[in-house]
Coordinates of C-alpha atoms in Angstrom, one line a residue:
M809 CA -14.4 -10.2 24.3
R810 CA -16.9 -7.9 25.0
N811 CA -14.7 -4.9 24.5
A812 CA -13.6 -6.2 21.1
A813 CA -17.3 -7.0 20.1
A814 CA -18.1 -3.9 21.2
M815 CA -15.4 -2.2 19.0
I816 CA -17.2 -3.6 15.9
Q817 CA -20.5 -3.2 16.6
N818 CA -19.8 0.8 17.7
A819 CA -18.1 0.9 14.4
S820 CA -20.1 3.8 12.4
A821 CA -20.0 5.0 8.9
M822 CA -16.9 7.2 9.7
R823 CA -14.4 4.0 10.5
L824 CA -11.5 5.8 11.2
E825 CA -12.6 8.8 13.3
G826 CA -10.4 10.0 15.7
K827 CA -7.1 8.6 13.9
T828 CA -4.3 9.9 12.3
C829 CA -2.7 8.1 9.4
L830 CA 0.1 8.5 7.4
V831 CA 0.1 7.2 3.3
T832 CA 3.5 7.4 1.4
G833 CA 3.0 7.7 -2.6
A834 CA -0.1 9.6 -1.6
A835 CA 0.1 11.9 -4.8
S836 CA -1.6 9.5 -7.4
G837 CA -2.7 6.1 -7.9
I838 CA -3.6 3.5 -4.7
G839 CA -1.7 5.9 -2.5
L840 CA -4.3 8.9 -3.2
A841 CA -7.4 6.7 -3.4
T842 CA -6.2 5.4 0.0
A843 CA -5.4 9.1 1.4
R844 CA -8.8 10.0 0.1
A845 CA -10.8 6.9 1.5
F846 CA -9.1 7.6 5.2
A847 CA -10.5 11.0 4.7
R848 CA -13.8 10.0 3.8
E849 CA -13.7 7.7 7.1
G850 CA -13.2 10.6 9.0
A851 CA -9.1 10.0 9.5
R852 CA -6.6 13.2 9.9
V853 CA -4.7 12.2 6.8
A854 CA -0.8 12.7 6.3
L855 CA 0.3 12.5 2.7
V856 CA 4.3 11.8 1.7
D857 CA 5.2 11.4 -1.9
I858 CA 8.4 12.5 -4.0
D859 CA 6.2 14.6 -6.5
A860 CA 6.0 17.6 -5.1
E861 CA 3.0 19.4 -7.0
G862 CA 0.9 16.2 -6.9
V863 CA 1.2 15.8 -2.6
K864 CA 0.7 19.7 -2.4
R865 CA -2.6 19.2 -4.6
A866 CA -4.1 15.9 -2.9
A867 CA -2.9 17.6 0.8
G868 CA -5.0 20.8 -0.4
E869 CA -7.8 18.4 -1.4
L870 CA -7.8 16.3 1.6
G871 CA -7.2 19.2 3.9
G872 CA -4.0 17.1 5.5
A873 CA -0.5 17.3 5.9
G874 CA 1.7 16.8 2.7
L875 CA 5.3 16.5 2.8
V876 CA 7.7 15.8 0.1
A877 CA 10.2 13.0 0.6
D878 CA 11.9 10.1 -1.5
V879 CA 10.7 7.0 0.5
A880 CA 14.4 5.6 0.2
D881 CA 16.0 8.4 1.6
E882 CA 16.8 8.0 5.0
R883 CA 17.0 11.8 6.1
A884 CA 14.3 12.9 3.9
M885 CA 11.8 10.4 5.8
A886 CA 13.2 11.5 9.0
G887 CA 12.8 14.9 8.3
A888 CA 9.2 14.3 7.2
F889 CA 8.1 12.0 10.3
A890 CA 9.5 14.4 12.4
A891 CA 7.6 17.4 10.5
L892 CA 4.4 15.3 11.2
D893 CA 5.0 14.6 15.0
A894 CA 5.1 18.4 15.4
E895 CA 2.0 19.1 13.3
L896 CA -0.1 16.0 14.0
G897 CA 1.3 14.5 17.7
G898 CA 1.0 11.4 16.6
L899 CA 0.4 8.5 14.5
D900 CA -1.9 5.6 14.3
A901 CA -1.8 4.2 11.2
V902 CA 0.9 4.2 8.3
V903 CA 0.0 2.6 4.7
A904 CA 3.6 2.2 3.2
G905 CA 2.2 3.0 -0.4
A906 CA 5.1 3.9 -2.3
G907 CA 6.6 1.9 -5.1
I908 CA 7.6 1.1 -8.7
G909 CA 7.0 -1.2 -11.3
L910 CA 10.4 -2.9 -13.5
E911 CA 9.7 -5.1 -16.1
G912 CA 12.4 -7.1 -17.8
S913 CA 14.3 -9.9 -17.8
L914 CA 17.4 -10.5 -15.3
E915 CA 19.4 -9.8 -18.2
E916 CA 17.6 -6.7 -19.4
V917 CA 17.9 -4.9 -15.7
G918 CA 21.0 -3.2 -15.2
P919 CA 22.2 -2.8 -11.5
E920 CA 21.2 1.2 -11.5
L921 CA 17.9 -0.3 -12.2
F922 CA 17.8 -3.2 -10.2
D923 CA 19.2 -0.9 -7.0
R924 CA 16.5 1.6 -7.5
A925 CA 13.7 -0.9 -7.6
V926 CA 15.1 -2.3 -4.4
A927 CA 15.3 1.0 -3.0
V928 CA 11.8 2.3 -3.6
N929 CA 9.8 -0.8 -3.0
L930 CA 12.1 -2.8 -0.1
R931 CA 13.9 0.2 1.3
G932 CA 11.2 2.7 1.1
S933 CA 9.2 0.1 3.1
Y934 CA 11.8 -0.3 5.6
L935 CA 12.4 2.9 6.4
T936 CA 8.5 3.7 6.5
A937 CA 8.1 0.7 9.1
R938 CA 11.3 1.7 11.0
L939 CA 10.4 5.7 11.3
A940 CA 6.5 4.4 12.2
I941 CA 7.1 1.7 14.8
P942 CA 7.9 3.8 17.6
R943 CA 5.5 6.1 17.1
L944 CA 2.7 3.6 16.5
R945 CA 4.2 1.9 19.9
A946 CA 3.7 5.5 21.5
R947 CA 0.1 5.6 20.7
G948 CA -0.1 2.1 22.6
G949 CA -0.6 -0.1 19.2
G950 CA -1.9 1.0 15.7
S951 CA -1.7 -0.7 12.1
L952 CA 0.8 -1.0 9.6
V953 CA 0.0 -1.4 6.0
F954 CA 2.3 -2.5 3.2
V955 CA 1.3 -2.3 -0.4
S956 CA 2.7 -5.2 -1.9
S957 CA 1.5 -7.0 -5.3
N958 CA 0.1 -9.9 -6.5
A959 CA 3.5 -10.4 -7.6
G960 CA 4.6 -11.1 -4.1
L961 CA 2.6 -14.3 -3.7
V962 CA 3.1 -16.0 -7.3
A963 CA 6.2 -15.7 -9.5
R964 CA 5.9 -13.9 -12.9
A965 CA 8.4 -14.5 -15.7
H966 CA 8.2 -10.9 -17.3
D967 CA 9.6 -9.0 -13.8
P968 CA 11.9 -11.3 -11.7
V969 CA 13.4 -8.3 -9.9
Y970 CA 10.2 -6.4 -9.0
C971 CA 8.5 -9.8 -8.1
A972 CA 11.5 -10.4 -5.7
T973 CA 11.2 -6.7 -4.2
K974 CA 7.5 -7.4 -3.5
A975 CA 7.8 -11.1 -2.2
A976 CA 10.5 -9.2 0.0
V977 CA 7.6 -6.8 1.3
V978 CA 5.5 -9.7 2.3
M979 CA 7.8 -11.5 4.5
L980 CA 8.8 -8.1 5.8
A981 CA 4.9 -7.7 6.8
R982 CA 4.5 -11.4 8.3
S983 CA 7.9 -10.9 10.3
L984 CA 6.8 -7.5 11.8
A985 CA 3.4 -8.8 12.8
L986 CA 5.1 -11.6 14.7
G987 CA 7.4 -9.2 16.2
L988 CA 4.9 -6.3 17.2
A989 CA 1.9 -8.3 18.2
A990 CA 3.2 -7.8 22.1
D991 CA 2.9 -3.9 21.0
R992 CA -0.8 -4.4 19.8
I993 CA 0.7 -3.1 16.2
R994 CA -0.9 -4.9 13.8
V995 CA 1.2 -5.2 10.3
N996 CA -0.5 -6.5 7.2
A997 CA 0.3 -6.4 3.5
I998 CA -2.5 -5.8 0.5
C999 CA -1.4 -7.6 -2.7
P1000 CA -3.3 -6.1 -5.8
G1001 CA -3.6 -7.4 -9.2
P1002 CA -3.4 -5.0 -12.1
V1003 CA -5.3 -1.6 -10.9
D1004 CA -6.5 1.2 -13.5
T1005 CA -3.9 3.6 -12.5
P1006 CA -1.7 5.6 -14.8
A1007 CA 1.3 3.5 -14.4
L1008 CA -0.4 0.5 -15.5
W1009 CA -0.9 1.9 -19.0
R1010 CA 2.3 3.4 -19.2
G1011 CA 4.2 2.4 -22.3
V1012 CA 0.9 0.9 -23.9
A1013 CA 0.3 3.0 -27.7
P1014 CA -2.7 5.3 -28.2
G1015 CA -5.5 3.0 -29.1
G1016 CA -4.1 0.0 -27.6
R1017 CA -5.8 0.1 -24.4
E1018 CA -8.5 -2.6 -25.1
E1019 CA -5.9 -4.9 -26.6
A1020 CA -3.7 -4.5 -23.6
E1021 CA -6.5 -4.7 -20.9
T1022 CA -7.6 -8.2 -22.5
G1023 CA -4.0 -9.8 -22.5
L1024 CA -3.9 -8.4 -18.7
L1025 CA -7.3 -10.3 -17.9
A1026 CA -6.7 -13.3 -19.1
S1027 CA -5.3 -14.6 -15.8
V1028 CA -7.8 -12.6 -13.7
P1029 CA -10.9 -14.8 -13.2
L1030 CA -13.2 -12.1 -11.8
G1031 CA -11.7 -9.4 -14.1
R1032 CA -12.5 -11.3 -17.3
A1033 CA -16.1 -11.7 -15.8
L1034 CA -16.6 -8.1 -15.0
G1035 CA -14.7 -7.0 -18.4
R1036 CA -12.4 -4.7 -16.0
V1037 CA -9.1 -4.6 -14.3
A1038 CA -9.4 -3.3 -10.5
T1039 CA -9.9 0.2 -9.6
P1040 CA -7.7 1.8 -7.0
E1041 CA -10.4 2.2 -4.8
E1042 CA -11.1 -1.3 -4.6
V1043 CA -7.7 -1.3 -3.1
A1044 CA -7.9 1.7 -0.8
A1045 CA -11.2 0.0 0.7
A1046 CA -9.1 -3.4 1.7
A1047 CA -6.6 -0.5 3.2
V1048 CA -9.5 1.0 5.0
F1049 CA -10.7 -2.6 6.9
L1050 CA -7.2 -3.0 7.8
V1051 CA -6.7 -0.2 9.4
S1052 CA -10.1 0.1 11.3
D1053 CA -11.3 -1.8 14.4
E1054 CA -13.3 -4.3 12.0
A1055 CA -9.9 -5.6 11.6
S1056 CA -8.7 -5.4 15.4
Y1057 CA -7.8 -9.4 15.0
V1058 CA -6.4 -9.3 11.8
T1059 CA -2.2 -9.4 11.1
G1060 CA 0.5 -11.0 9.4
A1061 CA -1.9 -11.4 6.5
A1062 CA -1.0 -11.0 2.4
L1063 CA -4.4 -9.9 1.2
P1064 CA -5.0 -10.4 -2.5
V1065 CA -7.1 -7.8 -4.2
D1066 CA -6.3 -9.3 -7.7
G1067 CA -9.6 -10.8 -8.9
G1068 CA -8.7 -14.5 -8.4
K1069 CA -5.6 -13.9 -9.9
T1070 CA -3.5 -15.8 -7.3
A1071 CA -6.2 -18.0 -6.2
G1072 CA -4.9 -21.0 -8.5
L1073 CA -4.1 -22.5 -11.7
Q1074 CA -7.0 -22.4 -15.0
V1075 CA -7.2 -24.8 -17.6
F1076 CA -8.8 -23.6 -20.4

């Protein structure tokens, strides 16, 4: 117990100093904010994304390793991890942040769109974890964080397929937390609500953002009070905590960063 207390008490401003961390979906949005936050906290950062230009730019900014791979492609991901082994020599933490949204009723979502959502959101998380686990185990333990969604905690009528993939990611995290505890590998999920990323505003007409944001905040108590959705940096701060020694006794959690959206029903 004294050792655990010392880990927390000795935590400096550089909470991830000495750690090597991999982030998928790191070219933009939450993934990029997470990679930046990790670098600020002293970590060596590796970035993986399907966006070649974006991941190269982000890696250059952070002085990290940047690799291009589709998280749903087993061969590409295996190659990315092998390249990182050669360059970094091991991993202490992995954030599976790559994901795509998919709105539409079940009748509107065709099989190809369904398969792609499952491939990126669930298969991508599975492949990332499958490749990460032996590397974390070789370090004597570590942290694995999945980026799910508030849609993985409560159902939404307008995007049932997306909800299903994100709920599966939460259960994957919880199951792995149980199975990997003996290896000292902590596994958690972050469940953001609406976040100010380019993906959130895709399809919103020019000049229509204020109206769209009002609609988004209707079910977000803290968001209405603040007059805004979450920033990527606020989600990244949760990832920093879960990867750091401050969360040394946290595993199997699904942490909402959603302004109270999933806290319960509201009556107006």
